[in-house]
mmCIF file of C-alpha atoms and ligand atoms in Angstrom:
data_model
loop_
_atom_site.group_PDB
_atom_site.id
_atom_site.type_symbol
_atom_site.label_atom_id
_atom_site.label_comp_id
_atom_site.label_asym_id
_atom_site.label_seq_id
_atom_site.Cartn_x
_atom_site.Cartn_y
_atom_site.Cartn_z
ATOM 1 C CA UNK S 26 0.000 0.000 0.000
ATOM 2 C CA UNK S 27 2.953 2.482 0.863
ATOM 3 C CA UNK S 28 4.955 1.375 -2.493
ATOM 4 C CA UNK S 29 1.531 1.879 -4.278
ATOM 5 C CA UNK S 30 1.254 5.844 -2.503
ATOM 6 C CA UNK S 31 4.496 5.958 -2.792
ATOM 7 C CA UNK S 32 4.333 5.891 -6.765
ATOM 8 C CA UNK S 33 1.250 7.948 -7.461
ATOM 9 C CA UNK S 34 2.830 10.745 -5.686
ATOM 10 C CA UNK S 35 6.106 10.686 -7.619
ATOM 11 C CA UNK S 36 3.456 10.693 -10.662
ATOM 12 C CA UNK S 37 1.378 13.865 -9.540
ATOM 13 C CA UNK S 38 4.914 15.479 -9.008
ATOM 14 C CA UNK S 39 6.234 14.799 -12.784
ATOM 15 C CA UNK S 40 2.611 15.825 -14.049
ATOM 16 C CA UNK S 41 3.049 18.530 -16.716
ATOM 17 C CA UNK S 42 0.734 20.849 -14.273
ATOM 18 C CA UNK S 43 3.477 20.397 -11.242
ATOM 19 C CA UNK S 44 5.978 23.315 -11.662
ATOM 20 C CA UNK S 45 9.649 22.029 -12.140
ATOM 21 C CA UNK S 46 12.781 24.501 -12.277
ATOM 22 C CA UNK S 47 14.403 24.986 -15.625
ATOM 23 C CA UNK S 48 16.921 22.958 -14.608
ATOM 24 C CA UNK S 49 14.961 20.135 -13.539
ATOM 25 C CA UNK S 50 12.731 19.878 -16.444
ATOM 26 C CA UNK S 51 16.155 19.900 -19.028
ATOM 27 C CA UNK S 52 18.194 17.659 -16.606
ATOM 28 C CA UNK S 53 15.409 15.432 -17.333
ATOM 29 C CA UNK S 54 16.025 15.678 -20.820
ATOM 30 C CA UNK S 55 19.709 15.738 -21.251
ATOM 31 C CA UNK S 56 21.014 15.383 -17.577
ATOM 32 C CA UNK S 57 23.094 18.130 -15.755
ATOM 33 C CA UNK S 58 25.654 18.209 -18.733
ATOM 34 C CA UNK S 59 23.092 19.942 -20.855
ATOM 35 C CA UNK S 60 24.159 23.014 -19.296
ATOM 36 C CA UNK S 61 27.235 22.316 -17.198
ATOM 37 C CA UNK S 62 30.325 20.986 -18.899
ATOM 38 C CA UNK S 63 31.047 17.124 -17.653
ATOM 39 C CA UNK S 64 28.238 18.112 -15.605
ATOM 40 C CA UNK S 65 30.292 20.774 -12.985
ATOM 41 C CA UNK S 66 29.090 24.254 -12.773
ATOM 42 C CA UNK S 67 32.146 26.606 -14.332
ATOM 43 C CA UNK S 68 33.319 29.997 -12.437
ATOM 44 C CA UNK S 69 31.638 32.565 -14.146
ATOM 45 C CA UNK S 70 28.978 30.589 -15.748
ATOM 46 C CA UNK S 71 29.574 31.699 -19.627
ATOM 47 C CA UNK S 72 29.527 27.990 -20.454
ATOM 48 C CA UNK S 73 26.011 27.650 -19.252
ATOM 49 C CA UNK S 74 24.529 30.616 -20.444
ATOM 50 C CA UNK S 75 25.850 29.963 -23.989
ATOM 51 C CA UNK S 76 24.118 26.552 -23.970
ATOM 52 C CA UNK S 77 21.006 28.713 -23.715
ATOM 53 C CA UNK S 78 21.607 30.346 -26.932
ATOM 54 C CA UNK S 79 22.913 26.981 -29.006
ATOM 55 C CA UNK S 80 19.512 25.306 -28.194
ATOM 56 C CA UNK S 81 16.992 28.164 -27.948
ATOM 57 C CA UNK S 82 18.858 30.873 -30.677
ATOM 58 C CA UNK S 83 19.811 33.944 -29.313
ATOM 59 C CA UNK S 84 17.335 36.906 -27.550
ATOM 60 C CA UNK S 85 17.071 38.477 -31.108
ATOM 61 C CA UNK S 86 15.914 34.621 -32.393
ATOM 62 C CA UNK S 87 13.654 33.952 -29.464
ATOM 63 C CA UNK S 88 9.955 34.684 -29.766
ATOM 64 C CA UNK S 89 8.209 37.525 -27.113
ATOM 65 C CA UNK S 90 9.026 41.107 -27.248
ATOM 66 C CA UNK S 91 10.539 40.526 -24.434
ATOM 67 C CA UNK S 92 13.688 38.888 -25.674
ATOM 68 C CA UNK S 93 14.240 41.793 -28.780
ATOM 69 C CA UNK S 94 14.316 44.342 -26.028
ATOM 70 C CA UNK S 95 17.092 42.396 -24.262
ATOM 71 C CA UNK S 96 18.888 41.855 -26.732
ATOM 72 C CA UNK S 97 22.788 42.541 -26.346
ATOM 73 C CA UNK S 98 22.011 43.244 -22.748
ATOM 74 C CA UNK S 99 21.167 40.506 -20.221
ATOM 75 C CA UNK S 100 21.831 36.641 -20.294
ATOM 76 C CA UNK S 101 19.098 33.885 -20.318
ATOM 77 C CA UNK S 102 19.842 33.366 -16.561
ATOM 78 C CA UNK S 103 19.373 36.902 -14.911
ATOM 79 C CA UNK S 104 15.575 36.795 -15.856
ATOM 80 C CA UNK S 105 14.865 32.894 -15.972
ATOM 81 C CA UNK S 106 16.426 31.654 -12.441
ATOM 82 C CA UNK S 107 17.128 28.194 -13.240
ATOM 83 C CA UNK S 108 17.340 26.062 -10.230
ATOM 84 C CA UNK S 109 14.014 27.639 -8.670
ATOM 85 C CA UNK S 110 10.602 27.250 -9.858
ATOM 86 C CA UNK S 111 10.287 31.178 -10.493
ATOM 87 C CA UNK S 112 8.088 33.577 -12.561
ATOM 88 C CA UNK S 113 10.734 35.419 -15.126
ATOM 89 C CA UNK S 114 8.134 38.433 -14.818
ATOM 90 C CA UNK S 115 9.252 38.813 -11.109
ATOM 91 C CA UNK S 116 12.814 40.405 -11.945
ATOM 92 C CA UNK S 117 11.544 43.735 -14.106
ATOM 93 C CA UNK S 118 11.240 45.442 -10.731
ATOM 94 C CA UNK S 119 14.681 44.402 -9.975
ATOM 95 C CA UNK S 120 15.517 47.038 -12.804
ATOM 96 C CA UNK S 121 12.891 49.172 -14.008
HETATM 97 C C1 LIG V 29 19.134 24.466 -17.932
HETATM 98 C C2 LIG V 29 20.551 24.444 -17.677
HETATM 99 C C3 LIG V 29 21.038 23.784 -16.396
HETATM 100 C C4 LIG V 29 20.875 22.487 -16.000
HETATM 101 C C5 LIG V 29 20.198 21.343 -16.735
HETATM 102 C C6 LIG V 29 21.535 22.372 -14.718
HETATM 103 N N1 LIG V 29 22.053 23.575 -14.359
HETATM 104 FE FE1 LIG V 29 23.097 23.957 -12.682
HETATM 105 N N2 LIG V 29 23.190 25.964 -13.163
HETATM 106 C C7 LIG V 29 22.770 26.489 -14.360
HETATM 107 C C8 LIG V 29 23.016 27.912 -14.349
HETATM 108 C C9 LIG V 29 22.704 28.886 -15.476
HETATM 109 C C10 LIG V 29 23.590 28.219 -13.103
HETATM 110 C C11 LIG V 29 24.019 29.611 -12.577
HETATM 111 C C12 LIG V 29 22.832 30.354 -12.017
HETATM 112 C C13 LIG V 29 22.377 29.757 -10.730
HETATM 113 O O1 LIG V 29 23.185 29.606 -9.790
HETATM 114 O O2 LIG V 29 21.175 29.406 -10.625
HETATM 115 C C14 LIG V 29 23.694 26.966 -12.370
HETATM 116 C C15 LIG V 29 24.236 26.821 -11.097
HETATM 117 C C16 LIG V 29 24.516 25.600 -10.520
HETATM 118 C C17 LIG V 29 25.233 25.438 -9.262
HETATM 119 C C18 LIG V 29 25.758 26.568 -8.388
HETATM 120 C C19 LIG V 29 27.122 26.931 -8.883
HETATM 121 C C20 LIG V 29 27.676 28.166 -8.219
HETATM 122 O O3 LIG V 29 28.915 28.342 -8.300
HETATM 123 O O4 LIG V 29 26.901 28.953 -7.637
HETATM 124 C C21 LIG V 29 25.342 24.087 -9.029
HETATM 125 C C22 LIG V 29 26.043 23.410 -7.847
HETATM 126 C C23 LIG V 29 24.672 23.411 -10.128
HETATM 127 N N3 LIG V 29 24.179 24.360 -11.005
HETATM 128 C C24 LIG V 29 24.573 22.046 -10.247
HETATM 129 C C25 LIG V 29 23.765 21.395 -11.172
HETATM 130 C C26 LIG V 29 23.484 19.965 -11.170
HETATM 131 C C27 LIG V 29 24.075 18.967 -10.176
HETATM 132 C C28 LIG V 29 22.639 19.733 -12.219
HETATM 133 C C29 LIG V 29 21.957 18.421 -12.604
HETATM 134 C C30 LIG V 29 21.190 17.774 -11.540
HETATM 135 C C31 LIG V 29 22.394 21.011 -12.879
HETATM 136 N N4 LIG V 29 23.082 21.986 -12.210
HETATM 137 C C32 LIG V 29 21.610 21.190 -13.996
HETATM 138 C C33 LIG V 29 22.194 25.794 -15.394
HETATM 139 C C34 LIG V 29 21.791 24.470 -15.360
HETATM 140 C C1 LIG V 30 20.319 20.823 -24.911
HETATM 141 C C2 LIG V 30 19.441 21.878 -25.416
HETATM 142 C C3 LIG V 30 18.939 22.915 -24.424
HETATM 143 C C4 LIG V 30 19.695 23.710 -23.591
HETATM 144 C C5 LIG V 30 21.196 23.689 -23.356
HETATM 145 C C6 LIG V 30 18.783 24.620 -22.967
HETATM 146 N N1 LIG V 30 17.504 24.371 -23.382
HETATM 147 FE FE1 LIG V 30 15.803 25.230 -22.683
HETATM 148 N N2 LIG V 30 14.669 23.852 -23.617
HETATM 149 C C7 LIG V 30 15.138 22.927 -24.525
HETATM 150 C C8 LIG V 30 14.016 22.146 -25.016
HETATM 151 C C9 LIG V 30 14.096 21.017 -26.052
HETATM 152 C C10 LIG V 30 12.863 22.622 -24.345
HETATM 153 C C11 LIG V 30 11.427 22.119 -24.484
HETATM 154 C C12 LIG V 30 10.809 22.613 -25.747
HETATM 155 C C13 LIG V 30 10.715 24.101 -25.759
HETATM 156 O O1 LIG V 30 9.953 24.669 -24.948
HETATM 157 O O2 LIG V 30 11.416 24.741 -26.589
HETATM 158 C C14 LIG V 30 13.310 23.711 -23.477
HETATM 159 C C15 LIG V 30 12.470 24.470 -22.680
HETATM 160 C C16 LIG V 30 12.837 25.644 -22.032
HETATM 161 C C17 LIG V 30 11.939 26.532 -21.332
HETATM 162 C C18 LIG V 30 10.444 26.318 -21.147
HETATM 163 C C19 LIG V 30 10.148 25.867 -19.702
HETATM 164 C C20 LIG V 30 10.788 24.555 -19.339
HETATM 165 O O3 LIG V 30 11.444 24.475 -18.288
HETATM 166 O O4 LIG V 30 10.635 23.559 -20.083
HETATM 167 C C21 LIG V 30 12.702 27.575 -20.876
HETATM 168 C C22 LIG V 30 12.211 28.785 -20.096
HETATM 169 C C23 LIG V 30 14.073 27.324 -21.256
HETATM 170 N N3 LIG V 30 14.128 26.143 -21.954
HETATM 171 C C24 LIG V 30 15.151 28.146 -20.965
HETATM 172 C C25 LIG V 30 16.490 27.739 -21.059
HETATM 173 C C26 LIG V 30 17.614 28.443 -20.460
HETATM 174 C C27 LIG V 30 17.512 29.722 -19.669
HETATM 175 C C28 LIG V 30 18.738 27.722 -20.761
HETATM 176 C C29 LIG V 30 20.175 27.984 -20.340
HETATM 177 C C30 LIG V 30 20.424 28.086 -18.893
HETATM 178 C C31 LIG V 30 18.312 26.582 -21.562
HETATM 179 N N4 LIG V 30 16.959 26.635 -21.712
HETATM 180 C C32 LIG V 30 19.174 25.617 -22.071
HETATM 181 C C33 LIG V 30 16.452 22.756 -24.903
HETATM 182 C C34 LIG V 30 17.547 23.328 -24.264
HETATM 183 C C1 LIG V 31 14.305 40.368 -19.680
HETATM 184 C C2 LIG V 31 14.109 39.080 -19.060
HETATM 185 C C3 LIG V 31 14.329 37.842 -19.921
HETATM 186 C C4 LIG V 31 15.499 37.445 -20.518
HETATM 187 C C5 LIG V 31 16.855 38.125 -20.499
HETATM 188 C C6 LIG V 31 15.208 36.188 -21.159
HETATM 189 N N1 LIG V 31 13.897 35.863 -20.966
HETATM 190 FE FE1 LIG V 31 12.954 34.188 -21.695
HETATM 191 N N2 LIG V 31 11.176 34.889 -20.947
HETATM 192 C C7 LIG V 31 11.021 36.033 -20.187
HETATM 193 C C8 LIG V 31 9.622 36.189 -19.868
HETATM 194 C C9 LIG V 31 9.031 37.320 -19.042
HETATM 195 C C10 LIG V 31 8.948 35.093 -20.461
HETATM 196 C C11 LIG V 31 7.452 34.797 -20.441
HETATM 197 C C12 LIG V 31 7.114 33.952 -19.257
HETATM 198 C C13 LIG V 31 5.601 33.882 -19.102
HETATM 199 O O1 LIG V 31 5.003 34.915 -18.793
HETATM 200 O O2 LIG V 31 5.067 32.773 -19.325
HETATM 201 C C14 LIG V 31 9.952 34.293 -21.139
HETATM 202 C C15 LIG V 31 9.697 33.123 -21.835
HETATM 203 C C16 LIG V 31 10.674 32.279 -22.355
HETATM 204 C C17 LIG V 31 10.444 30.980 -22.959
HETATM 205 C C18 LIG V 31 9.086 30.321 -23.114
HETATM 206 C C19 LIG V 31 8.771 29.711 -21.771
HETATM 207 C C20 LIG V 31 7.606 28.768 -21.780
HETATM 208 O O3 LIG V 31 7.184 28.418 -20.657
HETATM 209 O O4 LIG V 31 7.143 28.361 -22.856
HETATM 210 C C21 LIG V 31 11.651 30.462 -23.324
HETATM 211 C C22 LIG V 31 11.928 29.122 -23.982
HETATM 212 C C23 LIG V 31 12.652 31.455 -22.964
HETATM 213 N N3 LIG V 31 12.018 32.531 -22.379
HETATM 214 C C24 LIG V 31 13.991 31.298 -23.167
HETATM 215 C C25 LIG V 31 14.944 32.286 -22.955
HETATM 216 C C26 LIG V 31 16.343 32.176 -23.354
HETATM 217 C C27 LIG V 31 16.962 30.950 -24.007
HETATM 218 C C28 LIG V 31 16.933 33.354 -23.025
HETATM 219 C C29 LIG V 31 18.352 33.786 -23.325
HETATM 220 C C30 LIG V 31 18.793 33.688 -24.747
HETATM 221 C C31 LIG V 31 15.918 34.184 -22.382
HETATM 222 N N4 LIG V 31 14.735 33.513 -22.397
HETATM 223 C C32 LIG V 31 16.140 35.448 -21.849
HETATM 224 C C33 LIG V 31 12.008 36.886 -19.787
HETATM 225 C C34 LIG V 31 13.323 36.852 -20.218
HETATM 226 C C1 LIG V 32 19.012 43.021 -14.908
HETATM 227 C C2 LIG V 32 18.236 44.210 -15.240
HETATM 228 C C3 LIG V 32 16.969 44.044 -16.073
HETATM 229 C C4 LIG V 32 15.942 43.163 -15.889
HETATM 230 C C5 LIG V 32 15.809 42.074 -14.839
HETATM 231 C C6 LIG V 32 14.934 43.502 -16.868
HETATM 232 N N1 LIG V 32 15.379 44.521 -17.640
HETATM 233 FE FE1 LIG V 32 14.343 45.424 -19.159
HETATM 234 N N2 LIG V 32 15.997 46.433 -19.703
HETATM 235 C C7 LIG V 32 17.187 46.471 -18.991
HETATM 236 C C8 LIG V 32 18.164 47.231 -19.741
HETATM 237 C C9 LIG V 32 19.595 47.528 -19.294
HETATM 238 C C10 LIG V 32 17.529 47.633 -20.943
HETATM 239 C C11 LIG V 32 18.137 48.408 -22.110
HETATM 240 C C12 LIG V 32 18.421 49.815 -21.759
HETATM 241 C C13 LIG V 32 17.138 50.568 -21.647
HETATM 242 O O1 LIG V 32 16.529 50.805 -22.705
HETATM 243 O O2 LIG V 32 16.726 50.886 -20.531
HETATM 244 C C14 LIG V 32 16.147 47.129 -20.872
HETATM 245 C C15 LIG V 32 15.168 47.374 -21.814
HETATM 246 C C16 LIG V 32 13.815 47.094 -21.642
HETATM 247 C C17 LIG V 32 12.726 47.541 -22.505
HETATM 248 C C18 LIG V 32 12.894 48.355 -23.783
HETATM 249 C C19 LIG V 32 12.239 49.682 -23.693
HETATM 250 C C20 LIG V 32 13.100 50.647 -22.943
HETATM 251 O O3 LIG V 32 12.898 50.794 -21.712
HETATM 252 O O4 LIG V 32 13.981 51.259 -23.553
HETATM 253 C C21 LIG V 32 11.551 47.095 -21.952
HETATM 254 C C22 LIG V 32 10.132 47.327 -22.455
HETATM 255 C C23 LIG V 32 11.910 46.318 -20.767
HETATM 256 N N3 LIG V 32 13.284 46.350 -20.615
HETATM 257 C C24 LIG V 32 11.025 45.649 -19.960
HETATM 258 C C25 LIG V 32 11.391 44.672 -19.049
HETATM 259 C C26 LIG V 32 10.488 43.668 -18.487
HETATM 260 C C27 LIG V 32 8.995 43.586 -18.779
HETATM 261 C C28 LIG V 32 11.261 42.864 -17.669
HETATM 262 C C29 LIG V 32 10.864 41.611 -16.911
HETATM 263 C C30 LIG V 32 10.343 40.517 -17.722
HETATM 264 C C31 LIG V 32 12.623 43.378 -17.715
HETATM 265 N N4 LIG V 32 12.664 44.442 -18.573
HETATM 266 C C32 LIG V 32 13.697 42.867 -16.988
HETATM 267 C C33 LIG V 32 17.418 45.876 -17.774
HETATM 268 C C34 LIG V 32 16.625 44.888 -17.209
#
């Protein structure tokens, strides 16, 4: 009975409707080396945020107005937190 619990709420928690971090949902897909080289995180994190940009294309590439007006000015990673399950729409205030 435990094994059976056990399994429907590991289900519930992979359900598309669950919110996963960025990193979750692509270390699902392609492990931790999708991002991090032989999987370690680098010093200043250029590695990572330029596997952003081989996969996705680059803020003037991506669609949302959002992206073209970022362009040349911020990385993937200071709007889209990746290890937290976080609203990109929270960090404007940060700036503007
Ligand atoms: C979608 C790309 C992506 C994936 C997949 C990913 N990470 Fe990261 N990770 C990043 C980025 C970008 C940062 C820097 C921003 C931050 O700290 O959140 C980071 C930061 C980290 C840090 C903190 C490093 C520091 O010096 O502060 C660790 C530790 C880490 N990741 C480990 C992992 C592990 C372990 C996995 C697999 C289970 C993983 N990451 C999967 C992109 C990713
Ligand atoms: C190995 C290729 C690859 C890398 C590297 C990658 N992505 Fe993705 N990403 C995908 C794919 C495939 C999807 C799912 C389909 C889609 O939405 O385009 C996805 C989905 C997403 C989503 C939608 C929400 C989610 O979690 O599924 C966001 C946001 C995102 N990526 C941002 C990033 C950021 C930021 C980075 C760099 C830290 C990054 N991606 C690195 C391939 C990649
Ligand atoms: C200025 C902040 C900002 C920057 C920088 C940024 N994004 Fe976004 N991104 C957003 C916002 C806001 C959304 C819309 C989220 C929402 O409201 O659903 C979004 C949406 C996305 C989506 C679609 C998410 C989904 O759930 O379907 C992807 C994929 C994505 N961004 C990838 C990237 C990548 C890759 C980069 C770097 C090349 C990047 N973003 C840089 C703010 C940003
Ligand atoms: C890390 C700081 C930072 C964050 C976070 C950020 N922005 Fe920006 N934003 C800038 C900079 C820098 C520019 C380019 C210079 C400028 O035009 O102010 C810019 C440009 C813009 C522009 C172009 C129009 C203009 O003001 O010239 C809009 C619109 C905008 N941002 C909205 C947003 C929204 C919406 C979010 C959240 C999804 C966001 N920004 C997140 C720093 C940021």
């Amino acid at each position: 009975m435990l094994k059976v619990l056990g399994l429907s709420i590991l289900l519930s928690f992979s359900g598309a409707a669950f919110a996963e971090s960025i990193a979750d949902t692509h270390t699902d897909m392609a492990g931790c080396e999708a991002c991090h080289m032989d999987g370690e995180p680098s010093a200043d994190m250029a590695y990572e945020n330029q596997t952003c940009i081989d996969c996705h294309g680059g803020l003037d590439s991506i669609d949302g107005e959002i992206h073209q007006q970022h362009d040349g000015v911020l990385d993937c990673g200071t709007c889209h937190i990746v290890h937290e399950v976080q609203d990109p729409n929270d960090t404007c205030a940060d700036c503007h």
